[in-house]
Amino acid sequence: MMKHTLFAALSGLALLAGTTSALAENVVLRFSNWLPPTHPIITDMLEPWAADVAAATEGRVTLQILPALGAPGAHFDMVRNGVADIAFGVHGYTPERFKLTEMVELPFTSENAQVNSIANWRTYQQFFMDANEHDGTHMLGIWVPGSYQLFTRAGVASVEDLDGLRIRVPGATVEQIATELGMVSISSPLTEAYDQISRGIIDGMFQTYGTVLDFNMSEHMPVVITVPGGFAASSQFLVVSDAAWDRISPEDQAAIDALSGEAMASRFAAVWQAHNAEAIEELVAGGVTRIDLEGAELEAMQARLAPIWDQWIADASARGVDAEAAVAFYQEQLDTVAAELGVARD
C-alpha cells in the first residue's frame, strides 16, 4: 500500500514539475525514536519543532515518530542508509567516528547548555562543516544538553576516592577523562545506565543533572562532584537523509532550515538549561551531596585533564582542520554568547 502511494505521489510530481510550488510533494519523515516517548527530547523539543515545521510548510512536511528501528548508536547510519529518514543521536556513541564534534565534549567549557550549544554550532559551521563527517545526511542541528558532572555511589567524599571506581562512559572523550582520574571505564548507551547503576555493575557516571533525575538514578548515585564548566558534555544531533531531504521542495527546505541550525541549537538547549536548573534543586533537596572542587584541588584537576585537550587538537588537526584556531574561536564564542544572552558562562 505504501509503495503504491509513494509511486503515485512521485508520478504526480513528474507531471506537475515546473508548474507551482503549491503542488510540491507531501513528505512524511520517518523518525526512529530510541528514547522513552515521555522524554523531554521528544515532548519538549522534537514534537514542538515538528509542529512548527508542519506549520511553516503548510502541512507538506510532517514527522512520523516510530519505535526504535535499531540501537541508539546505529541511528546515524540508519538515516544515511535510508532505514529511517530522520533521527536524533549522540556523537559519542560511535567513538572516534565524529572526531571534530568531540571538541564540545572536552572538560571545563561551559555549564550553561544554551551558551555551549550556540558557541559549538558557530564553531561547527566555521571550522568543521566542510570536513563532511556527516556525509550522506543534511545536518539540522547540533546541541549540548548541559555539562557532565560526576555522579557516584555513596561513600565518595573526595577526588582521592575515585581511584578504581567503575564508571559508565558514553564515548571516547569521557573514557579518556575517566582513565586520567584512575577509574575503570565501562562503555554503554544511556538506555542501559539505570540497570547498570541499580545492579552495582557501575559505581557512577559522568552525566547531566536533568538526565540523572529523568532516569531516577539519584537513589543509586547520591554524590555529585562538580567543576566549573563541567567534566565533559554530550554532543547531540538531528540529521535527515540526503534522499529524504531531496524529496522536499526548495521552498520548504528553506522554511525548515530557518527552524534549524543555530535556532535549533538555542531552542533545544534552552529546554535543557531550564530542566537542569530545576533538576539541581530537586536533587539536592532529595539528599544528593554536592562536592564543588575549587582552589588548589580544582587547579590540580585542570592540570590532570589538560592532556585531553592537547590530544584532541592533534587528532582534529590530522583530519585537515585548523584545530587550534577552532578552539580559540570556540572559547571566544562561549564568552560572546554568554554576553549576548546576559547569563554566566558557567
mmCIF file of C-alpha atoms in Angstrom:
data_model
loop_
_atom_site.group_PDB
_atom_site.id
_atom_site.type_symbol
_atom_site.label_atom_id
_atom_site.label_comp_id
_atom_site.label_asym_id
_atom_site.label_seq_id
_atom_site.Cartn_x
_atom_site.Cartn_y
_atom_site.Cartn_z
ATOM 1 C CA MET A 1 0.000 0.000 0.000
ATOM 2 C CA MET A 2 2.809 2.438 0.973
ATOM 3 C CA LYS A 3 4.726 1.584 -2.224
ATOM 4 C CA HIS A 4 1.673 2.341 -4.375
ATOM 5 C CA THR A 5 1.076 5.637 -2.515
ATOM 6 C CA LEU A 6 4.698 6.718 -2.917
ATOM 7 C CA PHE A 7 4.669 5.770 -6.620
ATOM 8 C CA ALA A 8 1.531 7.795 -7.173
ATOM 9 C CA ALA A 9 2.995 10.819 -5.404
ATOM 10 C CA LEU A 10 6.212 10.666 -7.414
ATOM 11 C CA SER A 11 4.301 10.215 -10.684
ATOM 12 C CA GLY A 12 2.209 13.255 -9.863
ATOM 13 C CA LEU A 13 5.313 15.297 -9.204
ATOM 14 C CA ALA A 14 6.777 14.346 -12.554
ATOM 15 C CA LEU A 15 3.615 15.512 -14.353
ATOM 16 C CA LEU A 16 3.357 18.754 -12.428
ATOM 17 C CA ALA A 17 7.051 19.691 -12.405
ATOM 18 C CA GLY A 18 7.612 23.322 -13.221
ATOM 19 C CA THR A 19 4.058 24.438 -12.504
ATOM 20 C CA THR A 20 3.892 25.744 -8.920
ATOM 21 C CA SER A 21 5.481 25.088 -5.540
ATOM 22 C CA ALA A 22 1.995 24.803 -4.052
ATOM 23 C CA LEU A 23 1.761 21.395 -5.700
ATOM 24 C CA ALA A 24 5.032 20.143 -4.146
ATOM 25 C CA GLU A 25 5.117 16.601 -2.787
ATOM 26 C CA ASN A 26 3.896 15.992 0.735
ATOM 27 C CA VAL A 27 6.746 14.388 2.635
ATOM 28 C CA VAL A 28 6.390 12.293 5.777
ATOM 29 C CA LEU A 29 9.725 11.941 7.547
ATOM 30 C CA ARG A 30 10.031 8.653 9.455
ATOM 31 C CA PHE A 31 11.718 9.341 12.802
ATOM 32 C CA SER A 32 13.218 6.383 14.666
ATOM 33 C CA ASN A 33 12.869 7.023 18.391
ATOM 34 C CA TRP A 34 15.061 5.095 20.838
ATOM 35 C CA LEU A 35 14.124 7.264 23.822
ATOM 36 C CA PRO A 36 11.132 6.875 26.153
ATOM 37 C CA PRO A 37 8.169 8.637 24.482
ATOM 38 C CA THR A 38 7.828 10.942 27.515
ATOM 39 C CA HIS A 39 11.485 12.037 27.463
ATOM 40 C CA PRO A 40 11.933 15.855 27.230
ATOM 41 C CA ILE A 41 13.845 15.470 23.949
ATOM 42 C CA ILE A 42 10.639 14.099 22.438
ATOM 43 C CA THR A 43 7.927 16.040 24.250
ATOM 44 C CA ASP A 44 9.618 19.426 24.742
ATOM 45 C CA MET A 45 11.988 19.601 21.775
ATOM 46 C CA LEU A 46 11.257 17.331 18.847
ATOM 47 C CA GLU A 47 7.444 17.359 18.830
ATOM 48 C CA PRO A 48 7.145 21.186 19.130
ATOM 49 C CA TRP A 49 9.820 21.610 16.428
ATOM 50 C CA ALA A 50 7.970 19.160 14.167
ATOM 51 C CA ALA A 51 4.729 21.084 14.715
ATOM 52 C CA ASP A 52 6.487 24.294 13.660
ATOM 53 C CA VAL A 53 7.887 22.553 10.575
ATOM 54 C CA ALA A 54 4.412 21.388 9.611
ATOM 55 C CA ALA A 55 3.046 24.907 10.076
ATOM 56 C CA ALA A 56 5.915 26.556 8.162
ATOM 57 C CA THR A 57 5.454 24.173 5.231
ATOM 58 C CA GLU A 58 1.651 24.360 5.359
ATOM 59 C CA GLY A 59 1.469 20.666 6.183
ATOM 60 C CA ARG A 60 3.643 19.488 3.319
ATOM 61 C CA VAL A 61 6.409 18.172 5.622
ATOM 62 C CA THR A 62 5.427 16.191 8.700
ATOM 63 C CA LEU A 63 7.118 13.842 11.149
ATOM 64 C CA GLN A 64 6.064 10.267 11.917
ATOM 65 C CA ILE A 65 7.571 9.049 15.197
ATOM 66 C CA LEU A 66 8.248 5.312 15.115
ATOM 67 C CA PRO A 67 9.592 2.901 17.744
ATOM 68 C CA ALA A 68 13.363 2.422 17.557
ATOM 69 C CA LEU A 69 14.435 0.764 14.333
ATOM 70 C CA GLY A 70 17.885 -0.027 15.735
ATOM 71 C CA ALA A 71 20.317 0.502 18.611
ATOM 72 C CA PRO A 72 20.997 4.087 19.805
ATOM 73 C CA GLY A 73 24.497 4.159 18.322
ATOM 74 C CA ALA A 74 23.277 2.945 14.935
ATOM 75 C CA HIS A 75 20.958 5.844 14.195
ATOM 76 C CA PHE A 76 23.278 7.978 12.091
ATOM 77 C CA ASP A 77 23.956 5.090 9.718
ATOM 78 C CA MET A 78 20.283 4.169 9.716
ATOM 79 C CA VAL A 79 19.474 7.632 8.388
ATOM 80 C CA ARG A 80 22.313 7.665 5.888
ATOM 81 C CA ASN A 81 21.286 4.227 4.597
ATOM 82 C CA GLY A 82 17.568 5.031 4.410
ATOM 83 C CA VAL A 83 16.314 2.779 7.203
ATOM 84 C CA ALA A 84 14.944 5.940 8.804
ATOM 85 C CA ASP A 85 14.519 9.390 7.254
ATOM 86 C CA ILE A 86 15.447 11.400 10.321
ATOM 87 C CA ALA A 87 16.907 10.628 13.745
ATOM 88 C CA PHE A 88 18.331 12.062 16.922
ATOM 89 C CA GLY A 89 21.680 10.709 18.060
ATOM 90 C CA VAL A 90 24.678 11.143 20.335
ATOM 91 C CA HIS A 91 28.046 11.560 18.654
ATOM 92 C CA GLY A 92 29.870 9.849 21.493
ATOM 93 C CA TYR A 93 28.021 6.567 20.927
ATOM 94 C CA THR A 94 30.276 5.910 17.925
ATOM 95 C CA PRO A 95 33.736 6.695 19.354
ATOM 96 C CA GLU A 96 36.388 8.144 17.042
ATOM 97 C CA ARG A 97 33.990 8.461 14.113
ATOM 98 C CA PHE A 98 32.967 12.067 14.757
ATOM 99 C CA LYS A 99 36.315 13.363 15.964
ATOM 100 C CA LEU A 100 35.654 17.041 15.265
ATOM 101 C CA THR A 101 32.419 17.268 17.253
ATOM 102 C CA GLU A 102 34.302 15.790 20.226
ATOM 103 C CA MET A 103 35.605 19.312 20.870
ATOM 104 C CA VAL A 104 32.458 20.189 22.818
ATOM 105 C CA GLU A 105 32.921 17.059 24.960
ATOM 106 C CA LEU A 106 36.191 18.384 26.413
ATOM 107 C CA PRO A 107 36.368 19.474 30.080
ATOM 108 C CA PHE A 108 35.897 22.928 31.615
ATOM 109 C CA THR A 109 33.897 24.586 28.804
ATOM 110 C CA SER A 110 30.506 25.934 29.944
ATOM 111 C CA GLU A 111 27.882 24.544 32.254
ATOM 112 C CA ASN A 112 25.186 26.603 30.559
ATOM 113 C CA ALA A 113 23.642 24.401 27.863
ATOM 114 C CA GLN A 114 22.450 27.285 25.707
ATOM 115 C CA VAL A 115 25.767 29.133 25.789
ATOM 116 C CA ASN A 116 27.666 25.985 24.951
ATOM 117 C CA SER A 117 25.305 24.901 22.176
ATOM 118 C CA ILE A 118 25.304 28.198 20.291
ATOM 119 C CA ALA A 119 29.088 28.589 20.593
ATOM 120 C CA ASN A 120 29.523 25.000 19.424
ATOM 121 C CA TRP A 121 27.204 25.449 16.420
ATOM 122 C CA ARG A 122 29.036 28.587 15.282
ATOM 123 C CA THR A 123 32.364 26.771 15.575
ATOM 124 C CA TYR A 124 30.989 23.762 13.695
ATOM 125 C CA GLN A 125 29.772 25.980 10.866
ATOM 126 C CA GLN A 126 33.035 27.860 10.507
ATOM 127 C CA PHE A 127 35.575 25.083 11.022
ATOM 128 C CA PHE A 128 34.044 21.595 10.810
ATOM 129 C CA MET A 129 31.073 21.540 8.427
ATOM 130 C CA ASP A 130 33.180 21.256 5.274
ATOM 131 C CA ALA A 131 35.030 18.215 6.688
ATOM 132 C CA ASN A 132 31.894 16.171 5.857
ATOM 133 C CA GLU A 133 31.870 13.956 8.944
ATOM 134 C CA HIS A 134 28.101 13.684 8.424
ATOM 135 C CA ASP A 135 28.301 12.818 4.751
ATOM 136 C CA GLY A 136 25.081 11.367 3.325
ATOM 137 C CA THR A 137 22.848 13.462 5.568
ATOM 138 C CA HIS A 138 21.638 17.026 5.897
ATOM 139 C CA MET A 139 22.577 18.432 9.298
ATOM 140 C CA LEU A 140 19.585 20.025 11.007
ATOM 141 C CA GLY A 141 21.223 20.814 14.310
ATOM 142 C CA ILE A 142 23.841 20.070 16.953
ATOM 143 C CA TRP A 143 23.380 20.971 20.603
ATOM 144 C CA VAL A 144 24.699 20.255 24.101
ATOM 145 C CA PRO A 145 22.360 19.236 26.961
ATOM 146 C CA GLY A 146 24.455 20.924 29.647
ATOM 147 C CA SER A 147 27.732 19.727 31.056
ATOM 148 C CA TYR A 148 28.504 16.392 32.690
ATOM 149 C CA GLN A 149 29.350 16.332 36.359
ATOM 150 C CA LEU A 150 30.492 13.179 38.152
ATOM 151 C CA PHE A 151 27.744 11.283 39.975
ATOM 152 C CA THR A 152 28.851 8.395 42.192
ATOM 153 C CA ARG A 153 27.652 5.908 44.752
ATOM 154 C CA ALA A 154 27.629 6.689 48.465
ATOM 155 C CA GLY A 155 30.943 6.791 50.286
ATOM 156 C CA VAL A 156 32.808 9.054 47.870
ATOM 157 C CA ALA A 157 33.955 12.159 49.732
ATOM 158 C CA SER A 158 36.869 13.477 47.658
ATOM 159 C CA VAL A 159 38.860 13.047 44.450
ATOM 160 C CA GLU A 160 41.084 10.507 46.218
ATOM 161 C CA ASP A 161 38.109 8.165 46.495
ATOM 162 C CA LEU A 162 37.713 7.939 42.710
ATOM 163 C CA ASP A 163 40.600 5.562 42.123
ATOM 164 C CA GLY A 164 39.318 2.211 40.849
ATOM 165 C CA LEU A 165 35.647 3.229 40.610
ATOM 166 C CA ARG A 166 33.756 1.611 37.718
ATOM 167 C CA ILE A 167 32.320 4.424 35.636
ATOM 168 C CA ARG A 168 29.928 4.277 32.685
ATOM 169 C CA VAL A 169 31.322 6.179 29.717
ATOM 170 C CA PRO A 170 29.290 7.173 26.616
ATOM 171 C CA GLY A 171 32.265 7.824 24.347
ATOM 172 C CA ALA A 172 35.993 8.156 23.811
ATOM 173 C CA THR A 173 36.450 11.572 25.428
ATOM 174 C CA VAL A 174 34.746 10.622 28.665
ATOM 175 C CA GLU A 175 36.721 7.385 28.669
ATOM 176 C CA GLN A 176 39.960 9.396 28.482
ATOM 177 C CA ILE A 177 38.811 11.549 31.392
ATOM 178 C CA ALA A 178 37.929 8.506 33.486
ATOM 179 C CA THR A 179 41.312 6.936 32.745
ATOM 180 C CA GLU A 180 43.189 10.106 33.702
ATOM 181 C CA LEU A 181 41.371 10.026 37.052
ATOM 182 C CA GLY A 182 42.242 6.378 37.701
ATOM 183 C CA MET A 183 38.751 4.997 37.166
ATOM 184 C CA VAL A 184 37.679 1.864 35.288
ATOM 185 C CA SER A 185 35.617 2.613 32.164
ATOM 186 C CA ILE A 186 32.539 0.623 31.168
ATOM 187 C CA SER A 187 31.104 1.719 27.817
ATOM 188 C CA SER A 188 27.336 1.683 27.322
ATOM 189 C CA PRO A 189 24.455 3.767 25.939
ATOM 190 C CA LEU A 190 22.157 5.725 28.226
ATOM 191 C CA THR A 191 19.374 3.160 27.823
ATOM 192 C CA GLU A 192 21.437 0.700 29.880
ATOM 193 C CA ALA A 193 22.532 3.146 32.585
ATOM 194 C CA TYR A 194 19.788 2.596 35.151
ATOM 195 C CA ASP A 195 20.161 -1.169 35.033
ATOM 196 C CA GLN A 196 23.922 -0.877 35.451
ATOM 197 C CA ILE A 197 23.861 1.504 38.414
ATOM 198 C CA SER A 198 20.939 -0.195 40.190
ATOM 199 C CA ARG A 199 22.599 -3.609 39.962
ATOM 200 C CA GLY A 200 26.008 -2.340 41.054
ATOM 201 C CA ILE A 201 27.690 -3.064 37.720
ATOM 202 C CA ILE A 202 28.977 0.502 37.788
ATOM 203 C CA ASP A 203 29.723 2.897 40.648
ATOM 204 C CA GLY A 204 28.747 6.073 38.854
ATOM 205 C CA MET A 205 28.840 8.089 35.665
ATOM 206 C CA PHE A 206 29.528 11.484 34.151
ATOM 207 C CA GLN A 207 26.057 12.873 33.488
ATOM 208 C CA THR A 208 23.838 15.972 33.417
ATOM 209 C CA TYR A 209 21.619 16.799 36.380
ATOM 210 C CA GLY A 210 18.485 16.541 34.280
ATOM 211 C CA THR A 211 19.260 13.072 32.959
ATOM 212 C CA VAL A 212 20.016 11.684 36.418
ATOM 213 C CA LEU A 213 16.637 12.973 37.539
ATOM 214 C CA ASP A 214 14.771 11.798 34.416
ATOM 215 C CA PHE A 215 16.048 8.248 34.764
ATOM 216 C CA ASN A 216 15.546 8.103 38.567
ATOM 217 C CA MET A 217 19.199 7.310 39.245
ATOM 218 C CA SER A 218 19.920 9.604 42.206
ATOM 219 C CA GLU A 219 18.975 6.879 44.699
ATOM 220 C CA HIS A 220 21.973 4.889 43.489
ATOM 221 C CA MET A 221 24.259 7.910 42.957
ATOM 222 C CA PRO A 222 23.762 10.212 45.959
ATOM 223 C CA VAL A 223 27.066 12.087 45.492
ATOM 224 C CA VAL A 224 27.984 14.549 42.729
ATOM 225 C CA ILE A 225 31.436 16.090 42.249
ATOM 226 C CA THR A 226 31.349 19.282 40.177
ATOM 227 C CA VAL A 227 33.858 21.520 38.393
ATOM 228 C CA PRO A 228 33.249 24.868 36.642
ATOM 229 C CA GLY A 229 32.222 24.206 33.044
ATOM 230 C CA GLY A 230 31.775 20.509 33.723
ATOM 231 C CA PHE A 231 33.987 17.458 33.303
ATOM 232 C CA ALA A 232 32.645 16.832 29.797
ATOM 233 C CA ALA A 233 29.488 17.162 27.708
ATOM 234 C CA SER A 234 27.399 15.265 25.200
ATOM 235 C CA SER A 235 27.285 16.351 21.570
ATOM 236 C CA GLN A 236 23.830 15.536 20.211
ATOM 237 C CA PHE A 237 22.470 15.873 16.692
ATOM 238 C CA LEU A 238 19.438 15.716 14.444
ATOM 239 C CA VAL A 239 20.028 14.682 10.834
ATOM 240 C CA VAL A 240 17.820 13.884 7.851
ATOM 241 C CA SER A 241 18.991 11.683 4.998
ATOM 242 C CA ASP A 242 20.054 13.330 1.754
ATOM 243 C CA ALA A 243 17.484 11.189 -0.061
ATOM 244 C CA ALA A 244 14.628 12.392 2.164
ATOM 245 C CA TRP A 245 15.857 15.989 2.049
ATOM 246 C CA ASP A 246 15.894 15.922 -1.753
ATOM 247 C CA ARG A 247 12.195 14.982 -1.756
ATOM 248 C CA ILE A 248 11.400 18.301 -0.092
ATOM 249 C CA SER A 249 10.864 21.369 -2.275
ATOM 250 C CA PRO A 250 13.474 24.167 -2.124
ATOM 251 C CA GLU A 251 10.896 26.498 -0.534
ATOM 252 C CA ASP A 252 10.100 24.008 2.201
ATOM 253 C CA GLN A 253 13.790 23.229 2.699
ATOM 254 C CA ALA A 254 14.374 26.935 3.348
ATOM 255 C CA ALA A 255 11.498 27.005 5.833
ATOM 256 C CA ILE A 256 12.944 24.011 7.710
ATOM 257 C CA ASP A 257 16.467 25.437 7.697
ATOM 258 C CA ALA A 258 15.118 28.612 9.278
ATOM 259 C CA LEU A 259 13.926 26.471 12.203
ATOM 260 C CA SER A 260 17.191 24.537 12.356
ATOM 261 C CA GLY A 261 20.894 25.330 12.767
ATOM 262 C CA GLU A 262 21.587 27.953 15.426
ATOM 263 C CA ALA A 263 17.862 28.417 16.030
ATOM 264 C CA MET A 264 17.539 24.730 16.896
ATOM 265 C CA ALA A 265 20.718 24.728 18.995
ATOM 266 C CA SER A 266 19.454 27.659 21.037
ATOM 267 C CA ARG A 267 15.906 26.348 21.320
ATOM 268 C CA PHE A 268 16.716 22.784 22.326
ATOM 269 C CA ALA A 269 19.493 23.838 24.690
ATOM 270 C CA ALA A 270 17.209 26.350 26.403
ATOM 271 C CA VAL A 271 14.907 23.454 27.294
ATOM 272 C CA TRP A 272 17.873 21.505 28.661
ATOM 273 C CA GLN A 273 19.166 24.500 30.629
ATOM 274 C CA ALA A 274 15.847 25.089 32.344
ATOM 275 C CA HIS A 275 15.477 21.387 33.034
ATOM 276 C CA ASN A 276 18.971 21.102 34.511
ATOM 277 C CA ALA A 277 18.462 24.147 36.742
ATOM 278 C CA GLU A 278 15.289 22.617 38.172
ATOM 279 C CA ALA A 279 16.969 19.227 38.499
ATOM 280 C CA ILE A 280 19.883 20.602 40.551
ATOM 281 C CA GLU A 281 17.483 21.973 43.133
ATOM 282 C CA GLU A 282 15.401 18.810 43.206
ATOM 283 C CA LEU A 283 18.411 16.502 43.504
ATOM 284 C CA VAL A 284 19.967 18.497 46.360
ATOM 285 C CA ALA A 285 16.593 18.749 48.098
ATOM 286 C CA GLY A 286 16.293 14.982 47.693
ATOM 287 C CA GLY A 287 19.540 14.373 49.559
ATOM 288 C CA VAL A 288 22.250 14.341 46.886
ATOM 289 C CA THR A 289 25.545 15.564 48.346
ATOM 290 C CA ARG A 290 27.302 18.106 46.125
ATOM 291 C CA ILE A 291 31.086 18.445 46.280
ATOM 292 C CA ASP A 292 32.308 21.520 44.349
ATOM 293 C CA LEU A 293 36.003 21.427 43.516
ATOM 294 C CA GLU A 294 37.738 24.775 43.897
ATOM 295 C CA GLY A 295 41.071 26.342 44.709
ATOM 296 C CA ALA A 296 44.123 24.115 44.660
ATOM 297 C CA GLU A 297 42.011 20.998 44.227
ATOM 298 C CA LEU A 298 40.400 22.427 41.094
ATOM 299 C CA GLU A 299 43.756 23.544 39.696
ATOM 300 C CA ALA A 300 45.115 20.047 40.213
ATOM 301 C CA MET A 301 42.117 18.585 38.374
ATOM 302 C CA GLN A 302 42.573 21.002 35.477
ATOM 303 C CA ALA A 303 46.242 20.038 35.207
ATOM 304 C CA ARG A 304 45.394 16.318 35.179
ATOM 305 C CA LEU A 305 42.909 16.745 32.356
ATOM 306 C CA ALA A 306 44.871 19.248 30.223
ATOM 307 C CA PRO A 307 46.426 16.470 28.050
ATOM 308 C CA ILE A 308 42.945 15.596 26.774
ATOM 309 C CA TRP A 309 42.691 18.993 25.085
ATOM 310 C CA ASP A 310 46.159 18.528 23.567
ATOM 311 C CA GLN A 311 45.228 15.099 22.232
ATOM 312 C CA TRP A 312 42.031 16.359 20.632
ATOM 313 C CA ILE A 313 43.879 19.205 18.913
ATOM 314 C CA ALA A 314 46.380 16.714 17.483
ATOM 315 C CA ASP A 315 43.652 14.307 16.329
ATOM 316 C CA ALA A 316 41.467 17.028 14.805
ATOM 317 C CA SER A 317 44.434 18.596 13.017
ATOM 318 C CA ALA A 318 45.109 15.216 11.422
ATOM 319 C CA ARG A 319 41.654 15.473 9.818
ATOM 320 C CA GLY A 320 42.623 18.613 7.987
ATOM 321 C CA VAL A 321 41.116 21.376 10.123
ATOM 322 C CA ASP A 322 42.800 24.215 11.984
ATOM 323 C CA ALA A 323 42.055 22.775 15.401
ATOM 324 C CA GLU A 324 43.917 25.406 17.400
ATOM 325 C CA ALA A 325 42.018 28.197 15.636
ATOM 326 C CA ALA A 326 38.755 26.309 16.204
ATOM 327 C CA VAL A 327 39.415 26.032 19.948
ATOM 328 C CA ALA A 328 40.317 29.720 20.198
ATOM 329 C CA PHE A 329 37.155 30.688 18.284
ATOM 330 C CA TYR A 330 35.024 28.378 20.429
ATOM 331 C CA GLN A 331 36.378 29.864 23.666
ATOM 332 C CA GLU A 332 35.731 33.372 22.354
ATOM 333 C CA GLN A 333 32.191 32.412 21.371
ATOM 334 C CA LEU A 334 31.475 30.974 24.817
ATOM 335 C CA ASP A 335 32.124 34.433 26.270
ATOM 336 C CA THR A 336 30.359 36.210 23.394
ATOM 337 C CA VAL A 337 27.199 34.116 23.617
ATOM 338 C CA ALA A 338 27.073 34.410 27.400
ATOM 339 C CA ALA A 339 27.192 38.208 26.991
ATOM 340 C CA GLU A 340 24.523 38.099 24.250
ATOM 341 C CA LEU A 341 22.203 36.088 26.478
ATOM 342 C CA GLY A 342 23.065 38.027 29.618
ATOM 343 C CA VAL A 343 23.953 34.894 31.569
ATOM 344 C CA ALA A 344 27.001 33.413 33.262
ATOM 345 C CA ARG A 345 29.196 31.160 31.146
ATOM 346 C CA ASP A 346 29.434 28.569 33.962
#
